[in-house]
CSV table of C-alpha atoms and ligand atoms in Angstrom, one decimal:
chain,number,residue,atom,x,y,z
A,1158,MET,CA,0.0,0.1,0.0
A,1159,SER,CA,1.4,3.3,-0.9
A,1160,VAL,CA,1.6,5.7,2.0
A,1161,GLY,CA,2.4,9.6,2.2
A,1162,MET,CA,4.9,11.3,4.4
A,1163,GLU,CA,2.4,11.9,7.3
A,1164,LYS,CA,1.2,8.3,7.7
A,1165,ALA,CA,4.9,7.2,7.4
A,1166,VAL,CA,6.1,9.3,10.2
A,1167,SER,CA,3.2,8.3,12.4
A,1168,LEU,CA,3.9,4.6,11.6
A,1169,ILE,CA,7.5,5.0,12.6
A,1170,ASN,CA,6.6,6.9,15.7
A,1171,SER,CA,4.2,4.1,16.8
A,1172,GLY,CA,7.0,1.6,16.4
A,1173,GLU,CA,5.8,0.2,13.1
A,1174,LEU,CA,7.9,-0.5,9.8
A,1175,VAL,CA,7.7,1.7,6.5
A,1176,ALA,CA,9.6,0.9,3.4
A,1177,PHE,CA,11.0,4.1,1.8
A,1178,PRO,CA,13.1,5.1,-1.3
A,1179,THR,CA,16.9,5.9,-0.8
A,1180,GLU,CA,19.2,6.8,-3.9
A,1181,THR,CA,20.6,3.3,-3.7
A,1182,VAL,CA,17.7,0.8,-3.0
A,1183,TYR,CA,14.4,0.8,-1.0
A,1184,GLY,CA,15.0,0.6,2.8
A,1185,LEU,CA,12.8,-1.2,5.4
A,1186,GLY,CA,12.7,1.5,8.2
A,1187,ALA,CA,12.2,1.2,11.9
A,1188,ASP,CA,13.1,3.7,14.7
A,1189,ALA,CA,16.7,3.0,15.6
A,1190,TRP,CA,15.9,3.5,19.4
A,1191,ASN,CA,13.0,1.4,19.6
A,1192,PRO,CA,14.1,-2.3,20.3
A,1193,SER,CA,10.6,-3.8,19.5
A,1194,ALA,CA,10.5,-1.9,16.2
A,1195,VAL,CA,14.0,-3.2,15.5
A,1196,LYS,CA,13.0,-6.7,16.2
A,1197,LYS,CA,10.2,-6.6,13.6
A,1198,ILE,CA,12.7,-5.9,11.0
A,1199,PHE,CA,14.5,-9.4,11.7
A,1200,GLU,CA,11.2,-11.1,11.8
A,1201,LEU,CA,9.7,-9.6,8.7
A,1202,LYS,CA,12.9,-10.2,6.6
A,1203,GLN,CA,13.7,-13.4,8.2
A,1204,ARG,CA,17.2,-12.0,8.7
A,1205,PRO,CA,19.8,-13.9,10.6
A,1206,ALA,CA,20.3,-12.2,13.9
A,1207,ASP,CA,24.0,-11.7,13.6
A,1208,ASN,CA,23.6,-9.5,10.5
A,1209,PRO,CA,23.8,-5.9,11.7
A,1210,LEU,CA,21.8,-3.0,10.4
A,1211,ILE,CA,22.8,0.4,9.0
A,1212,VAL,CA,21.5,3.5,10.9
A,1213,HIS,CA,20.3,6.2,8.5
A,1214,ILE,CA,20.8,9.7,9.7
A,1215,ALA,CA,20.3,13.1,8.3
A,1216,SER,CA,22.3,15.4,10.5
A,1217,LEU,CA,25.7,15.6,12.3
A,1218,ASP,CA,23.8,15.8,15.6
A,1219,MET,CA,22.4,12.3,14.8
A,1220,VAL,CA,25.9,11.0,13.9
A,1221,GLU,CA,26.9,11.9,17.4
A,1222,GLN,CA,24.1,9.9,19.0
A,1223,PHE,CA,25.7,6.8,17.7
A,1224,ALA,CA,29.4,7.1,16.8
A,1225,GLY,CA,31.8,6.6,19.6
A,1226,GLY,CA,35.2,7.4,18.2
A,1227,MET,CA,35.8,9.6,15.3
A,1228,PRO,CA,39.1,9.2,13.3
A,1229,GLY,CA,40.4,12.6,11.7
A,1230,GLU,CA,39.6,11.3,8.2
A,1231,ALA,CA,35.9,10.7,9.1
A,1232,GLU,CA,35.2,14.3,8.7
A,1233,LEU,CA,36.9,14.4,5.4
A,1234,LEU,CA,34.8,11.5,4.1
A,1235,MET,CA,31.6,12.8,5.7
A,1236,GLN,CA,32.2,16.1,4.0
A,1237,ARG,CA,33.1,14.6,0.6
A,1238,PHE,CA,30.5,11.8,0.4
A,1239,TRP,CA,27.6,12.7,2.7
A,1240,PRO,CA,24.8,12.6,2.1
A,1241,GLY,CA,25.3,9.8,-0.5
A,1242,PRO,CA,26.0,5.9,-1.1
A,1243,LEU,CA,28.8,5.6,1.5
A,1244,THR,CA,28.2,3.7,4.8
A,1245,LEU,CA,30.8,4.4,7.4
A,1246,ILE,CA,31.4,1.9,10.3
A,1247,PHE,CA,32.5,3.6,13.6
A,1248,LYS,CA,33.1,2.4,17.0
A,1249,LYS,CA,29.8,2.6,18.7
A,1250,LYS,CA,28.5,4.7,21.6
A,1251,GLU,CA,27.5,2.4,24.6
A,1252,GLU,CA,23.8,3.1,24.4
A,1253,VAL,CA,23.4,1.9,20.9
A,1254,LEU,CA,21.1,-1.2,20.8
A,1255,ASP,CA,22.7,-4.5,20.7
A,1256,LEU,CA,19.9,-5.6,18.3
A,1257,VAL,CA,21.1,-3.1,15.8
A,1258,THR,CA,24.6,-3.7,15.7
A,1259,ALA,CA,24.1,-7.5,16.2
A,1260,GLY,CA,26.4,-7.3,19.5
A,1261,LEU,CA,29.4,-5.9,17.7
A,1262,ASP,CA,31.1,-2.8,19.2
A,1263,THR,CA,30.8,-0.8,15.9
A,1264,VAL,CA,27.7,0.8,14.2
A,1265,ALA,CA,27.2,1.4,10.5
A,1266,LEU,CA,25.8,5.2,9.7
A,1267,ARG,CA,24.7,6.5,6.4
A,1268,TRP,CA,23.4,9.9,5.3
A,1269,PRO,CA,21.2,9.0,2.2
A,1270,ASN,CA,20.9,11.5,-0.6
A,1271,ASN,CA,17.2,11.3,-1.3
A,1272,PRO,CA,14.8,14.1,-0.3
A,1273,ILE,CA,12.2,11.6,0.8
A,1274,SER,CA,14.5,9.6,3.0
A,1275,GLN,CA,15.8,12.8,4.5
A,1276,GLU,CA,12.5,14.2,5.3
A,1277,LEU,CA,11.3,11.0,6.8
A,1278,ILE,CA,14.5,10.8,9.0
A,1279,PHE,CA,14.3,14.4,9.9
A,1280,ARG,CA,10.8,14.1,11.1
A,1281,ALA,CA,10.9,10.6,12.6
A,1282,GLY,CA,14.5,10.3,13.8
A,1283,PRO,CA,17.4,7.8,12.9
A,1284,LEU,CA,16.0,4.8,11.2
A,1285,VAL,CA,17.6,1.5,10.8
A,1286,ALA,CA,16.9,0.3,7.2
A,1287,PRO,CA,18.2,-2.8,5.6
A,1288,SER,CA,17.2,-3.4,2.0
A,1289,ALA,CA,13.5,-3.9,1.9
A,1290,ASN,CA,13.4,-7.5,0.6
A,1291,ARG,CA,13.1,-10.7,2.0
A,1292,SER,CA,16.5,-12.0,3.1
A,1293,GLY,CA,18.3,-13.4,0.1
A,1294,ARG,CA,16.1,-11.9,-2.7
A,1295,PRO,CA,17.4,-9.2,-4.8
A,1296,SER,CA,17.0,-5.6,-3.2
A,1297,PRO,CA,14.1,-3.6,-4.2
A,1298,THR,CA,14.6,-0.7,-6.6
A,1299,ARG,CA,10.9,0.1,-7.1
A,1300,ALA,CA,8.1,0.2,-4.7
A,1301,GLU,CA,6.5,-2.8,-6.6
A,1302,HIS,CA,9.4,-5.0,-5.6
A,1303,VAL,CA,8.7,-4.2,-1.9
A,1304,LYS,CA,5.2,-5.3,-2.6
A,1305,ASP,CA,6.2,-8.4,-4.3
A,1306,ASP,CA,8.1,-9.6,-1.2
A,1307,PHE,CA,6.0,-8.3,1.7
A,1308,GLY,CA,2.3,-8.1,0.1
A,1309,GLU,CA,0.2,-5.4,-1.4
A,1310,ASP,CA,-0.8,-4.2,2.1
A,1311,PHE,CA,2.7,-3.5,3.3
A,1312,PRO,CA,3.1,0.4,3.7
A,1313,VAL,CA,5.7,1.9,1.2
A,1314,ILE,CA,6.5,5.5,0.2
A,1315,ASP,CA,6.7,5.2,-3.7
A,1316,GLY,CA,9.6,7.4,-4.9
A,1317,GLY,CA,9.8,5.7,-8.2
A,1318,SER,CA,12.9,3.9,-9.5
A,1319,THR,CA,15.9,4.4,-7.4
A,1320,GLN,CA,18.8,6.3,-9.0
A,1321,ILE,CA,21.8,4.0,-8.4
A,1322,GLY,CA,20.3,0.6,-8.1
A,1323,LEU,CA,23.1,-1.2,-5.9
A,1324,GLU,CA,23.5,-0.8,-2.3
A,1325,SER,CA,26.1,1.7,-0.7
A,1326,THR,CA,29.6,1.3,-0.4
A,1327,VAL,CA,30.4,0.0,3.2
A,1328,LEU,CA,33.8,1.5,4.5
A,1329,ASP,CA,35.1,0.3,8.0
A,1330,ILE,CA,36.9,3.2,9.5
A,1331,SER,CA,36.7,1.6,13.1
A,1332,ASP,CA,40.2,0.4,12.8
A,1333,LYS,CA,43.3,1.0,10.7
A,1334,PRO,CA,43.8,0.3,7.9
A,1335,PHE,CA,40.3,1.1,6.6
A,1336,VAL,CA,38.5,-1.7,4.8
A,1337,ILE,CA,35.9,-1.7,2.2
A,1338,ARG,CA,33.4,-4.3,3.4
A,1339,ARG,CA,31.0,-4.0,0.5
A,1340,PRO,CA,31.8,-2.1,-2.9
A,1341,GLY,CA,29.2,0.2,-4.2
A,1342,ALA,CA,29.0,3.3,-6.2
A,1343,ILE,CA,31.6,5.3,-4.2
A,1344,SER,CA,34.9,3.7,-5.5
A,1345,CYS,CA,38.0,2.6,-3.6
A,1346,GLU,CA,40.0,5.1,-5.6
A,1347,GLU,CA,37.7,8.2,-4.8
A,1348,ILE,CA,38.0,7.1,-1.0
A,1349,GLU,CA,41.7,7.0,-1.2
A,1350,ALA,CA,42.0,10.2,-3.0
A,1351,CYS,CA,39.9,11.9,-0.3
A,1352,ILE,CA,42.0,10.5,2.8
A,1353,GLY,CA,45.3,10.4,1.1
A,1354,ALA,CA,46.0,6.8,2.2
A,1355,PRO,CA,45.4,3.4,0.8
A,1356,VAL,CA,42.3,1.4,1.7
A,1357,ASP,CA,42.1,-2.3,1.9
A,1358,LYS,CA,40.1,-3.6,-0.8
A,1359,LYS,CA,39.1,-7.2,-0.5
A,1360,THR,CA,37.9,-9.4,-3.2
A,1361,THR,CA,34.3,-10.9,-3.2
A,1362,SER,CA,35.5,-14.3,-2.1
A,1363,GLU,CA,37.8,-12.7,0.6
A,1364,LEU,CA,34.9,-10.7,2.0
A,1365,ASN,CA,32.8,-13.9,2.1
A,1366,GLU,CA,35.4,-15.5,4.3
A,1367,THR,CA,35.8,-12.8,7.0
A,1368,ALA,CA,33.1,-12.8,9.7
A,1369,LYS,CA,33.7,-9.0,10.2
A,1370,SER,CA,30.7,-7.8,8.0
A,1371,PRO,CA,28.4,-10.7,8.9
A,1372,GLY,CA,26.0,-9.9,6.1
A,1373,THR,CA,28.5,-10.4,3.4
A,1374,LYS,CA,28.8,-14.3,4.3
A,1375,TYR,CA,25.1,-15.0,3.4
A,1376,SER,CA,23.7,-15.8,0.0
A,1377,HIS,CA,22.2,-12.8,-1.4
A,1378,TYR,CA,20.4,-11.0,-4.3
A,1379,THR,CA,19.2,-14.2,-5.8
A,1380,PRO,CA,16.3,-14.7,-8.1
A,1381,ASP,CA,14.8,-18.2,-8.5
A,1382,ALA,CA,16.4,-18.4,-11.9
A,1383,GLU,CA,20.0,-19.7,-12.0
A,1384,VAL,CA,22.5,-16.9,-12.3
A,1385,ARG,CA,25.8,-17.8,-14.2
A,1386,TRP,CA,28.7,-16.0,-16.0
A,1387,MET,CA,28.7,-16.5,-19.7
A,1388,ASP,CA,31.8,-17.9,-21.4
A,1389,PRO,CA,33.6,-15.2,-23.5
A,1390,ASP,CA,32.7,-17.0,-26.8
A,1391,GLU,CA,29.3,-18.2,-25.8
A,1392,ALA,CA,26.5,-17.2,-28.0
A,1393,PRO,CA,23.4,-15.8,-26.7
A,1394,ASP,CA,21.2,-18.3,-28.2
A,1395,HIS,CA,19.0,-20.2,-25.7
A,1396,SER,CA,15.5,-19.1,-25.4
A,1397,GLY,CA,15.1,-20.1,-21.8
A,1398,THR,CA,17.9,-17.8,-20.6
A,1399,LEU,CA,18.0,-14.1,-20.1
A,1400,TYR,CA,21.2,-12.6,-21.3
A,1401,LEU,CA,22.7,-9.6,-19.8
A,1402,LEU,CA,25.4,-8.1,-21.9
A,1403,HIS,CA,27.4,-5.0,-20.7
A,1404,SER,CA,30.1,-4.4,-23.4
A,1405,ARG,CA,29.7,-7.3,-26.0
A,1406,ASN,CA,27.6,-6.5,-29.0
A,1407,THR,CA,25.3,-8.7,-30.9
A,1408,GLU,CA,23.2,-8.1,-34.1
A,1409,THR,CA,20.5,-10.4,-32.8
A,1410,GLU,CA,17.6,-8.5,-31.6
A,1411,SER,CA,15.6,-10.6,-29.0
A,1412,GLU,CA,13.6,-9.8,-26.0
A,1413,ASN,CA,15.9,-12.2,-23.8
A,1414,ILE,CA,19.1,-10.2,-24.9
A,1415,ILE,CA,19.6,-7.1,-22.9
A,1416,GLN,CA,22.5,-4.9,-24.2
A,1417,PHE,CA,24.0,-2.1,-22.0
A,1418,ASN,CA,26.6,-1.0,-24.5
A,1419,GLY,CA,29.3,0.0,-21.8
A,1420,ASP,CA,26.7,2.0,-19.9
A,1421,TYR,CA,27.6,0.5,-16.3
A,1422,GLN,CA,25.4,3.0,-14.4
A,1423,GLN,CA,22.4,1.7,-16.4
A,1424,MET,CA,23.1,-1.8,-15.7
A,1425,ALA,CA,23.4,-1.1,-11.9
A,1426,ARG,CA,20.1,0.8,-12.2
A,1427,GLU,CA,18.5,-2.2,-13.9
A,1428,LEU,CA,20.2,-5.3,-12.5
A,1429,TYR,CA,17.9,-6.3,-9.6
A,1430,ASP,CA,14.8,-5.4,-11.7
A,1431,ARG,CA,16.0,-7.8,-14.5
A,1432,PHE,CA,16.6,-10.6,-11.9
A,1433,ARG,CA,13.1,-10.1,-10.8
A,1434,GLN,CA,11.9,-9.9,-14.3
A,1435,ALA,CA,13.5,-13.2,-15.2
A,1436,ASP,CA,11.3,-14.9,-12.6
A,1437,ARG,CA,8.2,-13.2,-13.6
A,1438,ALA,CA,8.7,-14.2,-17.2
A,1439,GLY,CA,9.7,-17.9,-16.1
A,1440,TYR,CA,13.5,-17.9,-17.5
A,1441,GLU,CA,15.4,-20.9,-16.1
A,1442,ALA,CA,18.7,-18.9,-16.1
A,1443,VAL,CA,20.3,-15.4,-16.3
A,1444,ALA,CA,23.5,-15.5,-18.1
A,1445,VAL,CA,25.8,-12.4,-17.5
A,1446,GLU,CA,28.9,-11.3,-19.5
A,1447,ASN,CA,31.9,-11.6,-17.2
A,1448,PHE,CA,34.0,-8.5,-16.4
A,1449,THR,CA,37.7,-8.3,-17.7
A,1450,SER,CA,40.3,-7.1,-15.2
A,1451,GLU,CA,40.6,-4.0,-17.3
A,1452,GLN,CA,36.8,-3.3,-16.8
A,1453,LEU,CA,37.1,-3.9,-13.2
A,1454,LYS,CA,39.9,-1.4,-12.8
A,1455,GLN,CA,38.5,1.2,-15.2
A,1456,GLU,CA,34.6,1.2,-14.8
A,1457,LYS,CA,33.6,2.8,-11.6
A,1458,MET,CA,30.5,0.5,-11.1
A,1459,ALA,CA,32.1,-2.6,-12.3
A,1460,PRO,CA,33.4,-3.9,-8.9
A,1461,ALA,CA,29.9,-3.4,-7.3
A,1462,LEU,CA,28.2,-5.1,-10.1
A,1463,HIS,CA,30.7,-8.0,-10.2
A,1464,ASN,CA,30.3,-8.4,-6.3
A,1465,ARG,CA,26.6,-8.6,-6.5
A,1466,ILE,CA,26.5,-10.9,-9.5
A,1467,SER,CA,29.1,-13.3,-7.9
A,1468,LYS,CA,26.9,-13.4,-4.8
A,1469,ALA,CA,23.8,-14.2,-6.8
A,1470,ILE,CA,25.8,-16.9,-8.3
A,1471,GLY,CA,26.8,-18.2,-5.1
B,2967,TXA,O1,22.5,1.3,0.2
B,2967,TXA,C1,22.3,0.7,1.6
B,2967,TXA,O2,23.3,0.6,2.1
B,2967,TXA,C2,20.8,0.0,1.7
B,2967,TXA,C3,19.9,1.4,1.8
B,2967,TXA,C4,18.5,0.9,2.3
B,2967,TXA,O3,20.6,2.4,2.5
B,2967,TXA,N1,20.8,-0.6,2.9
B,2967,TXA,C5,21.5,-2.0,2.9
B,2967,TXA,O4,21.3,-2.6,4.1
B,2967,TXA,O5,22.0,-2.5,2.0
B,2967,TXA,P1,21.4,-4.1,4.5
B,2967,TXA,O6,21.1,-4.3,5.8
B,2967,TXA,O7,20.9,-5.0,3.2
B,2967,TXA,O8,23.0,-4.3,4.2
B,2967,TXA,C6,23.9,-3.7,5.3
B,2967,TXA,C7,25.3,-4.2,5.4
B,2967,TXA,C8,25.4,-5.7,5.7
B,2967,TXA,O9,26.3,-6.3,4.9
B,2967,TXA,C9,26.0,-5.7,7.1
B,2967,TXA,O10,26.5,-6.8,7.5
B,2967,TXA,C10,26.9,-4.4,7.2
B,2967,TXA,O11,26.1,-3.5,6.2
B,2967,TXA,N2,27.0,-3.7,8.5
B,2967,TXA,C11,26.1,-3.2,9.1
B,2967,TXA,N3,26.6,-2.7,10.3
B,2967,TXA,C12,27.8,-3.4,10.4
B,2967,TXA,C13,28.7,-3.3,11.4
B,2967,TXA,N4,28.8,-2.8,12.5
B,2967,TXA,N5,30.0,-3.9,11.1
B,2967,TXA,C14,30.2,-4.6,9.7
B,2967,TXA,N6,29.3,-4.5,8.8
B,2967,TXA,C15,28.1,-3.9,9.2
B,2968,MG,MG1,20.3,-6.4,2.0
């Protein structure tokens, strides 16, 4: 059910959940200071209790409520990238709910760059907000995706399609060296240029092995169709497969061949919707053109795309 701002604020204030758009994906919001509201998130999403939540804030005062330690570089990063698709992990203040941090001594904070999320946070207070999908499903980039997962009656503020389409970059600044725990629209190079120091960038398989960002170890972003990489010389000629090509060109025009022609931003915007489309249309498989190491180095969205697709492949 689409709801307006007034209704959304009152739902949050009375300890209920509301889905809302951010610039990355739709979030499932709850009052970050209300333990029973936070609990509802884990129940509704069927999210494992050891997977911590991101607190969404919209002022520096709100940062103060949650962040314990503040390394010098934090200010540079906040100034340069907030509001925006960068989540920063700080040492946490004592009072932060254990439910939110899954018992860790750190807390993840993000200031979203979307007027609807900003107004909601401004009026209802800091919100924990995981992506508004059932655990393991592709993140929602449209209000309809939220309804697909949680039902027609679930309250969602409809803000149209999200701008970026993949979840925020998660940067752990609670310890040195800083570590990227999830790649996103803010690249490693941009972060390094901002703070003038190298940042630890792990590969997707390394990320899966570490317990430090617990969410990264779970299978994620998966449609029912089987997702796989294409061989470089494989022809996109099987009608039961949805093909996603980012740089390859094929003359064949067919509704099961999607070509992004080197527009990686567009591919990021559409990826999860294409996954969901594959299920709606009954495709058996989604085959994605693999990335070259050159593309991973040069295309800003490529590492995040590669990470999410690898995880969908499992
Ligand atoms: O773009 C986004 O970040 C979206 C929108 C709604 O803001 N949110 C999102 O939340 O993707 P979620 O819950 O789906 O993913 C949060 C990620 C998980 O991988 C989680 O493990 C990690 O952030 N995380 C949260 N708190 C952490 C902490 N204290 N230490 C390490 N990792 C943490
Ligand atoms: Mg998620």
